[in-house]
PDB file of C-alpha atoms in Angstrom:
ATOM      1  CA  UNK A   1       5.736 -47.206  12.346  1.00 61.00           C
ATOM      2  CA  UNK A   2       9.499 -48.766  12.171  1.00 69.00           C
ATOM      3  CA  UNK A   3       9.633 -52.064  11.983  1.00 93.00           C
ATOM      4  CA  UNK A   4       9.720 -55.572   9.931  1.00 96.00           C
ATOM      5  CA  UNK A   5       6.976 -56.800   7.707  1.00 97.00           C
ATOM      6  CA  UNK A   6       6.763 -60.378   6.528  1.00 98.00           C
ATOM      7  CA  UNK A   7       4.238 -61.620   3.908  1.00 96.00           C
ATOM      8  CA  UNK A   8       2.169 -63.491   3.467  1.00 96.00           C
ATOM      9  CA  UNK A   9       1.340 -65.086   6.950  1.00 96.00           C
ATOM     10  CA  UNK A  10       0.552 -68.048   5.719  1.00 95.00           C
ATOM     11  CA  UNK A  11       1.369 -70.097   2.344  1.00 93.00           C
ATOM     12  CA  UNK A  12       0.040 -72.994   1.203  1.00 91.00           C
ATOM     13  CA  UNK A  13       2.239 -74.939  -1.208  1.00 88.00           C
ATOM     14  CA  UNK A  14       1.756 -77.602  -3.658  1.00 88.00           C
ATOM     15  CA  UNK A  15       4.518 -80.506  -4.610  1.00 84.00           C
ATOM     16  CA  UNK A  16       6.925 -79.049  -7.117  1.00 86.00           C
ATOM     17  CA  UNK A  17       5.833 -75.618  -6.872  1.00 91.00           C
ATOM     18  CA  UNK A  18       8.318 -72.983  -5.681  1.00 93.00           C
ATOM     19  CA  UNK A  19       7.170 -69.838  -3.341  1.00 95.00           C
ATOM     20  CA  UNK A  20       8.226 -66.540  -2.447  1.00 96.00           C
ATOM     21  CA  UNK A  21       8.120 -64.995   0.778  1.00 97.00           C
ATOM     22  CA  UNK A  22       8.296 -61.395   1.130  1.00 98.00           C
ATOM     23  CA  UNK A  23      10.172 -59.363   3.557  1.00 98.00           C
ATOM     24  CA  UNK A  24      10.457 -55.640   4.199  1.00 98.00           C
ATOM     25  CA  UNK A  25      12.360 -53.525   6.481  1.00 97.00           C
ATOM     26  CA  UNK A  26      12.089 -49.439   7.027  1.00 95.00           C
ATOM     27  CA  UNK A  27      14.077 -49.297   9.950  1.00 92.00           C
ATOM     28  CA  UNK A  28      17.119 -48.414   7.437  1.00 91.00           C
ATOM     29  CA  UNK A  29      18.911 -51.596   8.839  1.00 91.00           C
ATOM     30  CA  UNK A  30      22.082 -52.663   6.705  1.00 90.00           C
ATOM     31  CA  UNK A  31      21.243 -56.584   7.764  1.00 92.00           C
ATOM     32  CA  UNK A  32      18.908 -59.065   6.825  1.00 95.00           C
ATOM     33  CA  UNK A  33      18.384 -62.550   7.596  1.00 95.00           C
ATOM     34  CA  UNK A  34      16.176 -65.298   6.932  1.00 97.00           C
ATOM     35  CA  UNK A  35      15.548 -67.820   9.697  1.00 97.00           C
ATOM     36  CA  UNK A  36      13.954 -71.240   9.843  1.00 97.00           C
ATOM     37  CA  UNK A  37      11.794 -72.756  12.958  1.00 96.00           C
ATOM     38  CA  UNK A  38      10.825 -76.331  13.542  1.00 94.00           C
ATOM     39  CA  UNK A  39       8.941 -77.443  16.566  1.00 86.00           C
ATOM     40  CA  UNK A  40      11.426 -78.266  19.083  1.00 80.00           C
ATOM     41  CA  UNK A  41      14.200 -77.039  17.260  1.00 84.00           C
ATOM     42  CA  UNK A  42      16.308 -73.800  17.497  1.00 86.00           C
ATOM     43  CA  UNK A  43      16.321 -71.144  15.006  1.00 94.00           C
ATOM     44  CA  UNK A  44      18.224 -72.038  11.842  1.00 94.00           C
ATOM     45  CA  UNK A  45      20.067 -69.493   9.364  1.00 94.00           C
ATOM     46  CA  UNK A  46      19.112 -69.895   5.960  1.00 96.00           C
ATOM     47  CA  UNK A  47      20.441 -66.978   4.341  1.00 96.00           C
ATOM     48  CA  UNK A  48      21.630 -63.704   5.241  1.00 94.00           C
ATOM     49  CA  UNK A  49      22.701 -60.534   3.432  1.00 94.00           C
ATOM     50  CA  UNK A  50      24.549 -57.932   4.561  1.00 90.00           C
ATOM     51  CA  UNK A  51      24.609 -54.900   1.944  1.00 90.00           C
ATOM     52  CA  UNK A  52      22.839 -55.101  -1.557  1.00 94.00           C
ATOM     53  CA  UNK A  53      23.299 -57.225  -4.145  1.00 95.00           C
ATOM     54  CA  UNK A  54      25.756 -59.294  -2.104  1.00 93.00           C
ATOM     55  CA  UNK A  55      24.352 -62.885   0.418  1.00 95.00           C
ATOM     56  CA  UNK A  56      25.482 -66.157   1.606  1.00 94.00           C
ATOM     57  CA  UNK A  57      23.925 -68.826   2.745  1.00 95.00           C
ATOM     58  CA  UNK A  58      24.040 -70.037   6.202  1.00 93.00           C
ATOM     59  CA  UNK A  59      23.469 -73.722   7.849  1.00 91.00           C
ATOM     60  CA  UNK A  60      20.429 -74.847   5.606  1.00 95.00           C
ATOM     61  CA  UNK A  61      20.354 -73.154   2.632  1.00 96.00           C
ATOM     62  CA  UNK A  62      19.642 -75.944   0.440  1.00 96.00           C
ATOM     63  CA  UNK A  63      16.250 -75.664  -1.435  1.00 95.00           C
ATOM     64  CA  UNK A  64      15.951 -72.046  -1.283  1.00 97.00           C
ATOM     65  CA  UNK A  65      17.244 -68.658  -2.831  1.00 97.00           C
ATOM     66  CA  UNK A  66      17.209 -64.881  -1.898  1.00 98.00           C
ATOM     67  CA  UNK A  67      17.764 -61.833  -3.576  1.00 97.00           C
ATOM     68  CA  UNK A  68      18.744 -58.399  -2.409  1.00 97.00           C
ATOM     69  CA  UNK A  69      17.757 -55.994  -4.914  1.00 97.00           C
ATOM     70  CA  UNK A  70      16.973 -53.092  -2.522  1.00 96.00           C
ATOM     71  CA  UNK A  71      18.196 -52.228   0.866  1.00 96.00           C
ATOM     72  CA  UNK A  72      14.711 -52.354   1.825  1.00 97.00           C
ATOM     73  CA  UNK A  73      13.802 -56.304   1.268  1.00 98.00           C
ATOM     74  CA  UNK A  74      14.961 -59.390   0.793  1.00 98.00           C
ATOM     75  CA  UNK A  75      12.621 -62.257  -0.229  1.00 98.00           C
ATOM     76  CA  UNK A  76      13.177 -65.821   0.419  1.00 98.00           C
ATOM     77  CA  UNK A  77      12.132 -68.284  -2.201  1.00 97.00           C
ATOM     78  CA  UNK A  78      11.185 -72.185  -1.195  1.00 95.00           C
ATOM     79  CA  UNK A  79      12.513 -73.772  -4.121  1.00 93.00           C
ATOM     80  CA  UNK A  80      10.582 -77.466  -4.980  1.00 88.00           C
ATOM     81  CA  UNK A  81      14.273 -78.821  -4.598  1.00 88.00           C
ATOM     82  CA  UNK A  82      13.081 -78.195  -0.671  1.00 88.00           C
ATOM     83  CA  UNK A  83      11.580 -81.669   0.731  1.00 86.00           C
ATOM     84  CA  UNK A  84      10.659 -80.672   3.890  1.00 90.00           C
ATOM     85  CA  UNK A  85       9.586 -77.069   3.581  1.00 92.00           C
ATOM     86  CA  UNK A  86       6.715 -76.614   6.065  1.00 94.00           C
ATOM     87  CA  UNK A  87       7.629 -74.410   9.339  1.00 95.00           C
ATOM     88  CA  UNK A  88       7.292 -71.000  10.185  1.00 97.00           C
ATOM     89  CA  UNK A  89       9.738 -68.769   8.640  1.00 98.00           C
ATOM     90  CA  UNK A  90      11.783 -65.697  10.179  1.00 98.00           C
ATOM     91  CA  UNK A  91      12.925 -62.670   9.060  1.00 98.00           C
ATOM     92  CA  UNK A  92      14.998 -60.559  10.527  1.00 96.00           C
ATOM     93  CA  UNK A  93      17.314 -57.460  10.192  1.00 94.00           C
ATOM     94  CA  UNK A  94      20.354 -55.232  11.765  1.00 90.00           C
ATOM     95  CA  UNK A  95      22.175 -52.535  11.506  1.00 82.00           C
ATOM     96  CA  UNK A  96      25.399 -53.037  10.298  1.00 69.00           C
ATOM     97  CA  UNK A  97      28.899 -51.361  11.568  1.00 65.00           C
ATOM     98  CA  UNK A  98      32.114 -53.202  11.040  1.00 59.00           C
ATOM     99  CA  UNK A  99      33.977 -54.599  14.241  1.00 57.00           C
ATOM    100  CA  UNK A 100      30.735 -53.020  16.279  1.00 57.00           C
ATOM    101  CA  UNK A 101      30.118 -55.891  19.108  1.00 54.00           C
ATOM    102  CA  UNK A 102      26.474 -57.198  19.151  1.00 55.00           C
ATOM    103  CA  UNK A 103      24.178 -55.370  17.098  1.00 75.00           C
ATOM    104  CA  UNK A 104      20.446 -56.308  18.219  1.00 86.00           C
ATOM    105  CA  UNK A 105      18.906 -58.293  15.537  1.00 90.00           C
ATOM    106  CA  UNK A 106      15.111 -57.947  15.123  1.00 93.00           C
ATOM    107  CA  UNK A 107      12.538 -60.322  13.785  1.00 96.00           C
ATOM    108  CA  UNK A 108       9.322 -59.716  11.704  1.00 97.00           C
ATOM    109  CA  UNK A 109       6.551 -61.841  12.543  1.00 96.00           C
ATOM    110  CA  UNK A 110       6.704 -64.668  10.503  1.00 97.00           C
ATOM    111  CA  UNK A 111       5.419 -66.675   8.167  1.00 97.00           C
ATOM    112  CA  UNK A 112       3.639 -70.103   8.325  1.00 96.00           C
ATOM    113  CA  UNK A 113       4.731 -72.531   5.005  1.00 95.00           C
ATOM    114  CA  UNK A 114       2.255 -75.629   4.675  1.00 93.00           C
ATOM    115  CA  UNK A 115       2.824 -78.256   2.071  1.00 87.00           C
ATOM    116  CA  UNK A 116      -0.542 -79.365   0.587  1.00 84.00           C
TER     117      UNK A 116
ATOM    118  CA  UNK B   1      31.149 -74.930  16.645  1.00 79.00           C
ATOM    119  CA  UNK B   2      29.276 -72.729  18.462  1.00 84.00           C
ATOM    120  CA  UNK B   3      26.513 -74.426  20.882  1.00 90.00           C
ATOM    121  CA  UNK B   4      23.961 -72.994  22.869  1.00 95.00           C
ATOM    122  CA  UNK B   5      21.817 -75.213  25.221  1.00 97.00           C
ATOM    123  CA  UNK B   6      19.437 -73.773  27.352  1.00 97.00           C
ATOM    124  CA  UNK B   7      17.800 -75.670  30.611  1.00 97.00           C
ATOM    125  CA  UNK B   8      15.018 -76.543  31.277  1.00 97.00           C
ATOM    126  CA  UNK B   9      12.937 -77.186  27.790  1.00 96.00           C
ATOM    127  CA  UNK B  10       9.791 -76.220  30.062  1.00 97.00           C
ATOM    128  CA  UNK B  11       8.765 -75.178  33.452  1.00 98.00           C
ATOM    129  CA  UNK B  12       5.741 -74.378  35.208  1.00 98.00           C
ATOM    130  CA  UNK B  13       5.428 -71.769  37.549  1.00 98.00           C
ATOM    131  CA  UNK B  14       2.809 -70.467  40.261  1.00 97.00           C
ATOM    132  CA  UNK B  15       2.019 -66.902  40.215  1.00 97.00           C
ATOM    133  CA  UNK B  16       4.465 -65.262  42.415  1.00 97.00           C
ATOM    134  CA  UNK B  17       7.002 -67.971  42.445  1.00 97.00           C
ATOM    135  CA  UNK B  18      10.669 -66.998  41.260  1.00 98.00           C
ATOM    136  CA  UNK B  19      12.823 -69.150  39.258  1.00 98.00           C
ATOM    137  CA  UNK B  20      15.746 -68.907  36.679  1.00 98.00           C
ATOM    138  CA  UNK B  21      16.463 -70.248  33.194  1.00 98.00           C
ATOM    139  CA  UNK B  22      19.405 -71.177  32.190  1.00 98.00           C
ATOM    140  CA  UNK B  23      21.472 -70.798  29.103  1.00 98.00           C
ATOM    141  CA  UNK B  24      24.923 -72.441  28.685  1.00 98.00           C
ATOM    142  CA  UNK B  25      27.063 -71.865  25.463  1.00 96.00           C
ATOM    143  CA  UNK B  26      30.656 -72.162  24.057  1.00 93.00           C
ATOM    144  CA  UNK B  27      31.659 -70.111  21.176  1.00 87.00           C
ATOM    145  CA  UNK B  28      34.851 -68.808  20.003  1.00 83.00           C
ATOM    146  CA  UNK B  29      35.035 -65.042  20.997  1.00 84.00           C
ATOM    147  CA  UNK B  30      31.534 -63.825  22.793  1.00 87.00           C
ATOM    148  CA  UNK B  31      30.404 -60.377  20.393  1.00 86.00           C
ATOM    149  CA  UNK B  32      27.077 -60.701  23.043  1.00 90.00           C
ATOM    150  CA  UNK B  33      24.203 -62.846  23.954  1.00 94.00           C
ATOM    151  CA  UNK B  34      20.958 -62.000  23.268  1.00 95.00           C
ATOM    152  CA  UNK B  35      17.806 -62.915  24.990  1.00 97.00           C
ATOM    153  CA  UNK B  36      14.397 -62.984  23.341  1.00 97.00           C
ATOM    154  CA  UNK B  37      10.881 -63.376  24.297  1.00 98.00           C
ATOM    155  CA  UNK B  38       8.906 -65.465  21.762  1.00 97.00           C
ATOM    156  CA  UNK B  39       4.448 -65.451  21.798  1.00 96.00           C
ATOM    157  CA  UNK B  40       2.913 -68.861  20.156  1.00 93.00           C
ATOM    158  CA  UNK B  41       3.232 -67.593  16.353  1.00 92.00           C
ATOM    159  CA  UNK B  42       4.683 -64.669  16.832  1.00 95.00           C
ATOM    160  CA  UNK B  43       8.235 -63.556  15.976  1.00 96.00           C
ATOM    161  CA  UNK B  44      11.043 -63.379  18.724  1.00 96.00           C
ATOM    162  CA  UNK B  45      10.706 -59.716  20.643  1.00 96.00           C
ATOM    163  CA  UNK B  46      13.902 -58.885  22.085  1.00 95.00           C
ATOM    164  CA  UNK B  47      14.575 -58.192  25.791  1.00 97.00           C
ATOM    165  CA  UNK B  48      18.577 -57.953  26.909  1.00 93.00           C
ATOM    166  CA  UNK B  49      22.083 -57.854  25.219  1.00 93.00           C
ATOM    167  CA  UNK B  50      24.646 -58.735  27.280  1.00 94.00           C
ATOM    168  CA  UNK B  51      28.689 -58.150  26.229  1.00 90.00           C
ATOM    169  CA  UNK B  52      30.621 -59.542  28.970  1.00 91.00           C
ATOM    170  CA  UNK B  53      31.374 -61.704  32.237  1.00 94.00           C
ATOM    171  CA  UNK B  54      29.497 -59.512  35.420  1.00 96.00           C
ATOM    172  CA  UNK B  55      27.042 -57.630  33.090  1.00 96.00           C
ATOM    173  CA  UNK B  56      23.466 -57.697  34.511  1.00 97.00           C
ATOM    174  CA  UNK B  57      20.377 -56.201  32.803  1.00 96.00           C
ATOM    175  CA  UNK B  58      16.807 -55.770  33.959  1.00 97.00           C
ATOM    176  CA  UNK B  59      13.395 -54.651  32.498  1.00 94.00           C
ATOM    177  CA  UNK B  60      10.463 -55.150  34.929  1.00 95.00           C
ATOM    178  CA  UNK B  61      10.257 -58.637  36.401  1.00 97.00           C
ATOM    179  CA  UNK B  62      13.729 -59.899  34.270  1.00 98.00           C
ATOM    180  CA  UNK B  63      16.689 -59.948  35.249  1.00 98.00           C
ATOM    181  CA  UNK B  64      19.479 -61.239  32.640  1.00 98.00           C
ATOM    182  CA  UNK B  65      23.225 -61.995  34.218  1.00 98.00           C
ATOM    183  CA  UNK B  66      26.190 -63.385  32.155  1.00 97.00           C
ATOM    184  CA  UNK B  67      29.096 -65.270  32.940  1.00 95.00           C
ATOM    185  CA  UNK B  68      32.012 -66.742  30.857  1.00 92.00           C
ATOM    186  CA  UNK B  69      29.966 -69.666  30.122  1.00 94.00           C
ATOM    187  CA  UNK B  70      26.583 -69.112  30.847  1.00 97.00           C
ATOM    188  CA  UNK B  71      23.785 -66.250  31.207  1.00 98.00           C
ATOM    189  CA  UNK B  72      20.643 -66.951  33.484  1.00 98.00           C
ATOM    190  CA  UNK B  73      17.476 -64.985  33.152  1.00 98.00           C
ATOM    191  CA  UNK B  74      15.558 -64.517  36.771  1.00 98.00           C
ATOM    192  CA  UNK B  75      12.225 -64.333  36.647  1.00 98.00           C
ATOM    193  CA  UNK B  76      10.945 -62.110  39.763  1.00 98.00           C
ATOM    194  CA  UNK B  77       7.091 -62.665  40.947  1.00 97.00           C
ATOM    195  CA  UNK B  78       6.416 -63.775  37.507  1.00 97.00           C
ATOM    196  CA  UNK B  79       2.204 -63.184  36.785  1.00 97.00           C
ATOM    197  CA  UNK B  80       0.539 -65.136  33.658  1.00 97.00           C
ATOM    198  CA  UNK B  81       1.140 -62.447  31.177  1.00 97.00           C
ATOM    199  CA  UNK B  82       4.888 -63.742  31.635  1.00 98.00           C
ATOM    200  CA  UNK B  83       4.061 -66.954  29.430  1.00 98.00           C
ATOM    201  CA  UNK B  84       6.063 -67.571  26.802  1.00 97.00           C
ATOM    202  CA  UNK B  85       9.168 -69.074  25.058  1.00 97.00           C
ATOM    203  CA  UNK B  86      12.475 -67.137  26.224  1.00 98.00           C
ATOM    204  CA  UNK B  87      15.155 -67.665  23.722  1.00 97.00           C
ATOM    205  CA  UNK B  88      18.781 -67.583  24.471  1.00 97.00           C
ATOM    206  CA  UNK B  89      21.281 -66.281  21.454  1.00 95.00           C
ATOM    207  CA  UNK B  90      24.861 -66.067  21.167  1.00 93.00           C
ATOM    208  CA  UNK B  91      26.539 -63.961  18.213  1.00 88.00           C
ATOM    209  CA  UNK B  92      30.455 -64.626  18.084  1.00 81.00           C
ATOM    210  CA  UNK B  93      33.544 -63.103  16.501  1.00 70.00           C
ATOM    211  CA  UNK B  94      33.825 -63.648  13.110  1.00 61.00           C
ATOM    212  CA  UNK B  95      36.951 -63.010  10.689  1.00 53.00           C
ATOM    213  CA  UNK B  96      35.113 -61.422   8.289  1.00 51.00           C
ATOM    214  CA  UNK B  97      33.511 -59.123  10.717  1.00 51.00           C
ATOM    215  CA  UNK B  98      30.338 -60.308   9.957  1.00 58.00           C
ATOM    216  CA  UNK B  99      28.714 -62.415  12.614  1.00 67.00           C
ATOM    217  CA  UNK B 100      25.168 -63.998  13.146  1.00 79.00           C
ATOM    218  CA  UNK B 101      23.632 -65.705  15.886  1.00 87.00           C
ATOM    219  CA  UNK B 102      23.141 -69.677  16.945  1.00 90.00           C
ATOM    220  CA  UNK B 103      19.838 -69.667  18.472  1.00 94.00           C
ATOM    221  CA  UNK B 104      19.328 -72.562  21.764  1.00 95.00           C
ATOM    222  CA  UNK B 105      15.526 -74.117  21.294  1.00 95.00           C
ATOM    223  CA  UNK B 106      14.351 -72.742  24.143  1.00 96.00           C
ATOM    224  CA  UNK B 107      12.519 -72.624  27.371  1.00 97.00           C
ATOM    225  CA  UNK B 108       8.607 -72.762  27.375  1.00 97.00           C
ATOM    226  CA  UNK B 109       7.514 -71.007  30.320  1.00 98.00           C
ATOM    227  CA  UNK B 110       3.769 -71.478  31.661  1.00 98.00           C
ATOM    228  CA  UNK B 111       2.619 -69.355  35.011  1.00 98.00           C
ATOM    229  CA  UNK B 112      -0.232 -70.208  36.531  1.00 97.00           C
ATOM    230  CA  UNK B 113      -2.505 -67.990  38.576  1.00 96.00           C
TER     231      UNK B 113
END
């Protein structure tokens, strides 16, 4: 099946230790984002790609990294630089076509980040 | 800046009884606003896309409408199974071409039978 496939579910992390969350995409999507969601809060961008090798951050990138090696995925890494790291954590992806108007974006199903 | 603010942050319902939730935003050049159902600890599942002022979109007991400033999502006879957090999203025009989307928090909705 198509679709979006975030690991682990959930992450347990120590002070000072950095973490990687995996995502993976076969739906051939151009697109990926990582998203970050806080009780009572909105989903916020942390960092989104839109072709290989090439990403920017978004509102609150601070205290994390990506990578986009492969079309396919495009982990997130919670950096120890990150004070407040625990919430559940989005991916997401889209296909891609220049001056297109509102391409659906579609979410994994996320990933729960606990500071121990 | 965009801004999305959606109304109420909760509402409980009755089996049966209609209601709407709202969604206001202001952003600089509407590319579409998205609406997305969201399950406790579950990602976002999308439901509607809407482009411009007049569209209307409906899948079973939703119906999505859109004006120039803000989209309302009508819940018909809504049952139990209808419980959840609706999201409201807007993506805007972007220079670049690239655009992403500013996410409102949310309405938690709760039917009762």
């Amino acid at each position: 099946d198509g679709g979006i496939t975030q690991s682990p579910k959930y992450l347990f992390r120590k002070e000072g230790q950095n973490v990687t969350l995996s995502c993976e995409q076969n739906l051939n999507h151009d697109a990926m984002y990582w998203y970050r969601q806080d009780p009572g809060q909105g989903l916020r961008l942390i960092y989104y790609s839109q072709i290989v090798n090439d990403f920017q951050k978004g509102d609150i990138a601070e205290g994390y990294s990506v990578s986009r090696e492969k079309k396919e995925s495009f982990p997130l890494t919670v950096t120890s630089a990150q004070k407040n790291p625990t919430a559940f954590y989005l991916c997401a992806s889209r296909m891609h076509r220049q001056g297109f108007t509102g391409n659906t974006i579609y979410f994994g199903e996320g990933s729960w980040l606990t500071v121990v | 800046e965009d801004q999305v603010t959606q109304s109420p942050e909760a509402l409980r319902l009755q089996e049966g009884e209609s209601s709407s939730l709202n969604c206001s935003y202001t952003v600089s050049g509407l590319r579409g606003l998205f609406w997305y159902r969201q399950d406790p600890g579950k990602g976002p599942e999308f439901l509607f896309t809407l482009y411009s002022a007049g569209e209307e979109k409906e899948k079973e007991r939703l119906k999505a409408t859109l004006t120039k400033k803000e989209s309302f999502l009508h819940i018909t006879a809504p049952k139990p199974e209808d419980s959840a957090t609706y999201l409201c999203a807007v993506q805007a025009s972007a220079n670049s071409g690239y655009s992403t989307l500013t996410f409102g928090k949310g309405t938690m909705l709760l039917v009762s039978p």
